[in-house]
């Protein structure tokens, strides 16, 4: 068997321990958390005329996310945070953006995807893509991605809290006569 020392397990509460986007990940068998194994990705030969000094991608963040997440995203893209926009407002401005990041508050409709002439990716910060019109995005060649493990720890903590509440019969304390 492999007797090498295992990689250091990430602390799920520390965003500063997150690996860079160029890392390949494996999972800690004991904690089921990502390991910090940094493997450089292979160099890709660019087409002739490629300008390495070109502008960063523009990303619209249309739902509130933590500042630490915006800081991480800002290292690779120009980020605009504009929350509580209506569908019509998003349709007006989405043509300037290469990507849009949403949570549960914004629904990325077919109209938004069609108006996003430069749109390359729709990122869903959370589980599932039920608020993204995936067929329209696929037809236009726009990638749709999500982060299914992003809130796993919070959901587990909430579930344990509910189990403790049921075990202690706390539900009886909040019932009104």
PDB file of C-alpha atoms in Angstrom:
ATOM      1  CA  UNK A   1       0.000   0.000   0.000  1.00  0.00           C
ATOM      2  CA  UNK A   2       0.841   3.642  -0.250  1.00  0.00           C
ATOM      3  CA  UNK A   3       2.643   4.725   2.967  1.00  0.00           C
ATOM      4  CA  UNK A   4       2.974   8.406   2.084  1.00  0.00           C
ATOM      5  CA  UNK A   5       1.794  10.921   4.658  1.00  0.00           C
ATOM      6  CA  UNK A   6      -1.797  11.931   3.808  1.00  0.00           C
ATOM      7  CA  UNK A   7      -2.489  15.498   2.723  1.00  0.00           C
ATOM      8  CA  UNK A   8      -3.689  17.985   5.318  1.00  0.00           C
ATOM      9  CA  UNK A   9      -7.473  18.013   5.718  1.00  0.00           C
ATOM     10  CA  UNK A  10      -9.127  21.406   5.181  1.00  0.00           C
ATOM     11  CA  UNK A  11     -10.914  23.136   8.022  1.00  0.00           C
ATOM     12  CA  UNK A  12     -14.435  23.656   6.608  1.00  0.00           C
ATOM     13  CA  UNK A  13     -14.876  26.878   8.621  1.00  0.00           C
ATOM     14  CA  UNK A  14     -11.802  28.641   7.240  1.00  0.00           C
ATOM     15  CA  UNK A  15     -12.194  30.231   3.817  1.00  0.00           C
ATOM     16  CA  UNK A  16      -8.514  31.165   3.837  1.00  0.00           C
ATOM     17  CA  UNK A  17      -7.716  27.446   3.570  1.00  0.00           C
ATOM     18  CA  UNK A  18      -9.571  27.088   0.274  1.00  0.00           C
ATOM     19  CA  UNK A  19      -7.351  25.786  -2.533  1.00  0.00           C
ATOM     20  CA  UNK A  20      -6.697  27.828  -5.628  1.00  0.00           C
ATOM     21  CA  UNK A  21      -8.844  27.213  -8.725  1.00  0.00           C
ATOM     22  CA  UNK A  22      -5.897  25.453 -10.406  1.00  0.00           C
ATOM     23  CA  UNK A  23      -5.797  22.695  -7.789  1.00  0.00           C
ATOM     24  CA  UNK A  24      -6.958  19.125  -8.278  1.00  0.00           C
ATOM     25  CA  UNK A  25      -8.826  17.811  -5.284  1.00  0.00           C
ATOM     26  CA  UNK A  26      -9.071  14.496  -3.534  1.00  0.00           C
ATOM     27  CA  UNK A  27     -11.175  13.696  -0.475  1.00  0.00           C
ATOM     28  CA  UNK A  28     -10.137  12.926   3.101  1.00  0.00           C
ATOM     29  CA  UNK A  29     -11.439   9.405   3.774  1.00  0.00           C
ATOM     30  CA  UNK A  30     -11.993  10.142   7.461  1.00  0.00           C
ATOM     31  CA  UNK A  31     -13.827  13.481   7.201  1.00  0.00           C
ATOM     32  CA  UNK A  32     -15.078  13.462   3.585  1.00  0.00           C
ATOM     33  CA  UNK A  33     -13.565  16.936   3.093  1.00  0.00           C
ATOM     34  CA  UNK A  34     -11.400  18.197   0.239  1.00  0.00           C
ATOM     35  CA  UNK A  35      -7.661  17.738   0.634  1.00  0.00           C
ATOM     36  CA  UNK A  36      -5.121  20.373  -0.287  1.00  0.00           C
ATOM     37  CA  UNK A  37      -3.250  18.584  -3.034  1.00  0.00           C
ATOM     38  CA  UNK A  38      -1.977  21.156  -5.480  1.00  0.00           C
ATOM     39  CA  UNK A  39      -1.092  19.729  -8.859  1.00  0.00           C
ATOM     40  CA  UNK A  40      -0.267  22.243 -11.576  1.00  0.00           C
ATOM     41  CA  UNK A  41      -2.526  21.953 -14.577  1.00  0.00           C
ATOM     42  CA  UNK A  42      -0.848  21.318 -17.950  1.00  0.00           C
ATOM     43  CA  UNK A  43       0.048  24.360 -20.020  1.00  0.00           C
ATOM     44  CA  UNK A  44      -2.255  24.936 -22.970  1.00  0.00           C
ATOM     45  CA  UNK A  45      -0.812  26.288 -26.204  1.00  0.00           C
ATOM     46  CA  UNK A  46      -2.765  29.391 -27.129  1.00  0.00           C
ATOM     47  CA  UNK A  47      -3.842  30.319 -30.634  1.00  0.00           C
ATOM     48  CA  UNK A  48      -1.667  32.801 -32.460  1.00  0.00           C
ATOM     49  CA  UNK A  49      -2.631  36.375 -31.750  1.00  0.00           C
ATOM     50  CA  UNK A  50      -3.636  35.565 -28.159  1.00  0.00           C
ATOM     51  CA  UNK A  51      -3.240  38.614 -25.949  1.00  0.00           C
ATOM     52  CA  UNK A  52      -2.309  37.537 -22.419  1.00  0.00           C
ATOM     53  CA  UNK A  53      -2.947  41.078 -21.157  1.00  0.00           C
ATOM     54  CA  UNK A  54      -6.619  41.048 -22.156  1.00  0.00           C
ATOM     55  CA  UNK A  55      -9.348  42.223 -19.830  1.00  0.00           C
ATOM     56  CA  UNK A  56     -10.628  40.019 -17.029  1.00  0.00           C
ATOM     57  CA  UNK A  57     -14.008  38.368 -17.346  1.00  0.00           C
ATOM     58  CA  UNK A  58     -16.934  40.416 -16.046  1.00  0.00           C
ATOM     59  CA  UNK A  59     -19.136  38.634 -13.533  1.00  0.00           C
ATOM     60  CA  UNK A  60     -22.509  39.813 -12.273  1.00  0.00           C
ATOM     61  CA  UNK A  61     -23.327  38.613  -8.747  1.00  0.00           C
ATOM     62  CA  UNK A  62     -27.080  39.079  -8.481  1.00  0.00           C
ATOM     63  CA  UNK A  63     -27.694  37.602  -5.028  1.00  0.00           C
ATOM     64  CA  UNK A  64     -25.899  38.372  -1.763  1.00  0.00           C
ATOM     65  CA  UNK A  65     -22.856  36.205  -1.056  1.00  0.00           C
ATOM     66  CA  UNK A  66     -20.162  36.492   1.591  1.00  0.00           C
ATOM     67  CA  UNK A  67     -17.399  39.046   0.992  1.00  0.00           C
ATOM     68  CA  UNK A  68     -14.791  36.285   1.219  1.00  0.00           C
ATOM     69  CA  UNK A  69     -16.360  34.638  -1.831  1.00  0.00           C
ATOM     70  CA  UNK A  70     -16.355  37.909  -3.734  1.00  0.00           C
ATOM     71  CA  UNK A  71     -12.688  38.442  -2.819  1.00  0.00           C
ATOM     72  CA  UNK A  72     -11.800  35.001  -4.192  1.00  0.00           C
ATOM     73  CA  UNK A  73     -13.778  35.651  -7.370  1.00  0.00           C
ATOM     74  CA  UNK A  74     -12.158  39.094  -7.752  1.00  0.00           C
ATOM     75  CA  UNK A  75      -8.745  37.508  -8.159  1.00  0.00           C
ATOM     76  CA  UNK A  76      -9.767  36.104 -11.555  1.00  0.00           C
ATOM     77  CA  UNK A  77     -12.593  38.397 -12.697  1.00  0.00           C
ATOM     78  CA  UNK A  78     -14.065  41.866 -12.525  1.00  0.00           C
ATOM     79  CA  UNK A  79     -17.005  41.461 -10.153  1.00  0.00           C
ATOM     80  CA  UNK A  80     -20.125  43.634  -9.955  1.00  0.00           C
ATOM     81  CA  UNK A  81     -22.492  42.930  -7.059  1.00  0.00           C
ATOM     82  CA  UNK A  82     -26.004  44.110  -7.903  1.00  0.00           C
ATOM     83  CA  UNK A  83     -28.642  42.482  -5.744  1.00  0.00           C
ATOM     84  CA  UNK A  84     -32.441  42.672  -5.749  1.00  0.00           C
ATOM     85  CA  UNK A  85     -32.658  43.277  -9.489  1.00  0.00           C
ATOM     86  CA  UNK A  86     -35.830  42.449 -11.378  1.00  0.00           C
ATOM     87  CA  UNK A  87     -35.770  40.260 -14.474  1.00  0.00           C
ATOM     88  CA  UNK A  88     -36.155  43.342 -16.707  1.00  0.00           C
ATOM     89  CA  UNK A  89     -33.212  45.085 -15.025  1.00  0.00           C
ATOM     90  CA  UNK A  90     -31.008  42.009 -15.461  1.00  0.00           C
ATOM     91  CA  UNK A  91     -32.028  41.713 -19.136  1.00  0.00           C
ATOM     92  CA  UNK A  92     -30.921  45.340 -19.667  1.00  0.00           C
ATOM     93  CA  UNK A  93     -27.413  44.841 -18.234  1.00  0.00           C
ATOM     94  CA  UNK A  94     -26.546  41.144 -18.789  1.00  0.00           C
ATOM     95  CA  UNK A  95     -25.187  41.826 -22.283  1.00  0.00           C
ATOM     96  CA  UNK A  96     -22.058  43.364 -20.709  1.00  0.00           C
ATOM     97  CA  UNK A  97     -21.201  40.288 -18.609  1.00  0.00           C
ATOM     98  CA  UNK A  98     -19.400  37.027 -19.316  1.00  0.00           C
ATOM     99  CA  UNK A  99     -20.904  35.252 -16.288  1.00  0.00           C
ATOM    100  CA  UNK A 100     -23.675  35.540 -13.743  1.00  0.00           C
ATOM    101  CA  UNK A 101     -23.623  34.104 -10.235  1.00  0.00           C
ATOM    102  CA  UNK A 102     -26.920  33.490  -8.433  1.00  0.00           C
ATOM    103  CA  UNK A 103     -28.230  31.858  -5.291  1.00  0.00           C
ATOM    104  CA  UNK A 104     -31.929  31.271  -4.639  1.00  0.00           C
ATOM    105  CA  UNK A 105     -33.205  34.830  -5.059  1.00  0.00           C
ATOM    106  CA  UNK A 106     -32.634  35.249  -8.794  1.00  0.00           C
ATOM    107  CA  UNK A 107     -34.216  33.095 -11.469  1.00  0.00           C
ATOM    108  CA  UNK A 108     -32.147  32.963 -14.657  1.00  0.00           C
ATOM    109  CA  UNK A 109     -34.889  32.796 -17.249  1.00  0.00           C
ATOM    110  CA  UNK A 110     -34.768  32.156 -20.976  1.00  0.00           C
ATOM    111  CA  UNK A 111     -35.076  35.925 -21.554  1.00  0.00           C
ATOM    112  CA  UNK A 112     -31.981  36.620 -19.440  1.00  0.00           C
ATOM    113  CA  UNK A 113     -29.936  33.953 -21.216  1.00  0.00           C
ATOM    114  CA  UNK A 114     -30.967  35.211 -24.663  1.00  0.00           C
ATOM    115  CA  UNK A 115     -30.084  38.798 -23.685  1.00  0.00           C
ATOM    116  CA  UNK A 116     -26.659  37.675 -22.441  1.00  0.00           C
ATOM    117  CA  UNK A 117     -24.838  37.881 -25.762  1.00  0.00           C
ATOM    118  CA  UNK A 118     -21.421  37.497 -24.084  1.00  0.00           C
ATOM    119  CA  UNK A 119     -22.646  35.048 -21.417  1.00  0.00           C
ATOM    120  CA  UNK A 120     -20.424  31.968 -21.085  1.00  0.00           C
ATOM    121  CA  UNK A 121     -21.357  30.541 -17.682  1.00  0.00           C
ATOM    122  CA  UNK A 122     -24.141  30.652 -15.103  1.00  0.00           C
ATOM    123  CA  UNK A 123     -22.937  29.800 -11.603  1.00  0.00           C
ATOM    124  CA  UNK A 124     -25.382  28.694  -8.927  1.00  0.00           C
ATOM    125  CA  UNK A 125     -23.973  29.128  -5.405  1.00  0.00           C
ATOM    126  CA  UNK A 126     -25.858  26.233  -3.856  1.00  0.00           C
ATOM    127  CA  UNK A 127     -27.385  22.859  -4.533  1.00  0.00           C
ATOM    128  CA  UNK A 128     -29.345  22.271  -7.723  1.00  0.00           C
ATOM    129  CA  UNK A 129     -30.091  24.453 -10.711  1.00  0.00           C
ATOM    130  CA  UNK A 130     -33.862  24.678 -10.378  1.00  0.00           C
ATOM    131  CA  UNK A 131     -33.770  28.474 -10.790  1.00  0.00           C
ATOM    132  CA  UNK A 132     -31.811  28.361 -14.075  1.00  0.00           C
ATOM    133  CA  UNK A 133     -33.392  27.644 -17.464  1.00  0.00           C
ATOM    134  CA  UNK A 134     -30.884  24.904 -18.329  1.00  0.00           C
ATOM    135  CA  UNK A 135     -32.313  24.012 -21.746  1.00  0.00           C
ATOM    136  CA  UNK A 136     -32.000  27.576 -23.011  1.00  0.00           C
ATOM    137  CA  UNK A 137     -28.457  27.833 -21.642  1.00  0.00           C
ATOM    138  CA  UNK A 138     -27.468  24.524 -23.244  1.00  0.00           C
ATOM    139  CA  UNK A 139     -28.935  25.567 -26.598  1.00  0.00           C
ATOM    140  CA  UNK A 140     -26.849  28.761 -26.534  1.00  0.00           C
ATOM    141  CA  UNK A 141     -23.640  27.005 -25.380  1.00  0.00           C
ATOM    142  CA  UNK A 142     -23.679  28.555 -21.899  1.00  0.00           C
ATOM    143  CA  UNK A 143     -22.314  26.365 -19.115  1.00  0.00           C
ATOM    144  CA  UNK A 144     -24.464  25.939 -15.995  1.00  0.00           C
ATOM    145  CA  UNK A 145     -22.610  24.946 -12.826  1.00  0.00           C
ATOM    146  CA  UNK A 146     -23.474  24.680  -9.161  1.00  0.00           C
ATOM    147  CA  UNK A 147     -21.713  24.034  -5.851  1.00  0.00           C
ATOM    148  CA  UNK A 148     -23.516  21.056  -4.320  1.00  0.00           C
ATOM    149  CA  UNK A 149     -21.188  20.684  -1.322  1.00  0.00           C
ATOM    150  CA  UNK A 150     -21.105  24.394  -0.473  1.00  0.00           C
ATOM    151  CA  UNK A 151     -23.589  24.292   2.400  1.00  0.00           C
ATOM    152  CA  UNK A 152     -23.245  20.672   3.522  1.00  0.00           C
ATOM    153  CA  UNK A 153     -21.827  21.564   6.943  1.00  0.00           C
ATOM    154  CA  UNK A 154     -24.568  24.140   7.620  1.00  0.00           C
ATOM    155  CA  UNK A 155     -27.313  21.669   6.663  1.00  0.00           C
ATOM    156  CA  UNK A 156     -25.787  18.965   8.882  1.00  0.00           C
ATOM    157  CA  UNK A 157     -25.613  21.382  11.823  1.00  0.00           C
ATOM    158  CA  UNK A 158     -29.229  22.447  11.288  1.00  0.00           C
ATOM    159  CA  UNK A 159     -30.368  18.815  11.089  1.00  0.00           C
ATOM    160  CA  UNK A 160     -28.607  17.951  14.343  1.00  0.00           C
ATOM    161  CA  UNK A 161     -30.193  20.990  15.993  1.00  0.00           C
ATOM    162  CA  UNK A 162     -33.639  19.803  14.914  1.00  0.00           C
ATOM    163  CA  UNK A 163     -32.902  16.302  16.207  1.00  0.00           C
ATOM    164  CA  UNK A 164     -31.891  17.730  19.588  1.00  0.00           C
ATOM    165  CA  UNK A 165     -35.051  19.863  19.677  1.00  0.00           C
ATOM    166  CA  UNK A 166     -37.224  16.797  19.020  1.00  0.00           C
ATOM    167  CA  UNK A 167     -35.330  14.713  21.599  1.00  0.00           C
ATOM    168  CA  UNK A 168     -35.820  17.417  24.241  1.00  0.00           C
ATOM    169  CA  UNK A 169     -39.516  17.894  23.324  1.00  0.00           C
ATOM    170  CA  UNK A 170     -38.944  21.565  22.590  1.00  0.00           C
ATOM    171  CA  UNK A 171     -41.790  21.481  20.074  1.00  0.00           C
ATOM    172  CA  UNK A 172     -44.213  21.302  22.993  1.00  0.00           C
ATOM    173  CA  UNK A 173     -42.854  24.593  24.386  1.00  0.00           C
ATOM    174  CA  UNK A 174     -43.798  26.596  21.317  1.00  0.00           C
ATOM    175  CA  UNK A 175     -47.324  25.266  20.847  1.00  0.00           C
ATOM    176  CA  UNK A 176     -50.037  27.750  21.683  1.00  0.00           C
ATOM    177  CA  UNK A 177     -53.145  26.675  23.592  1.00  0.00           C
TER     178      UNK A 177
END
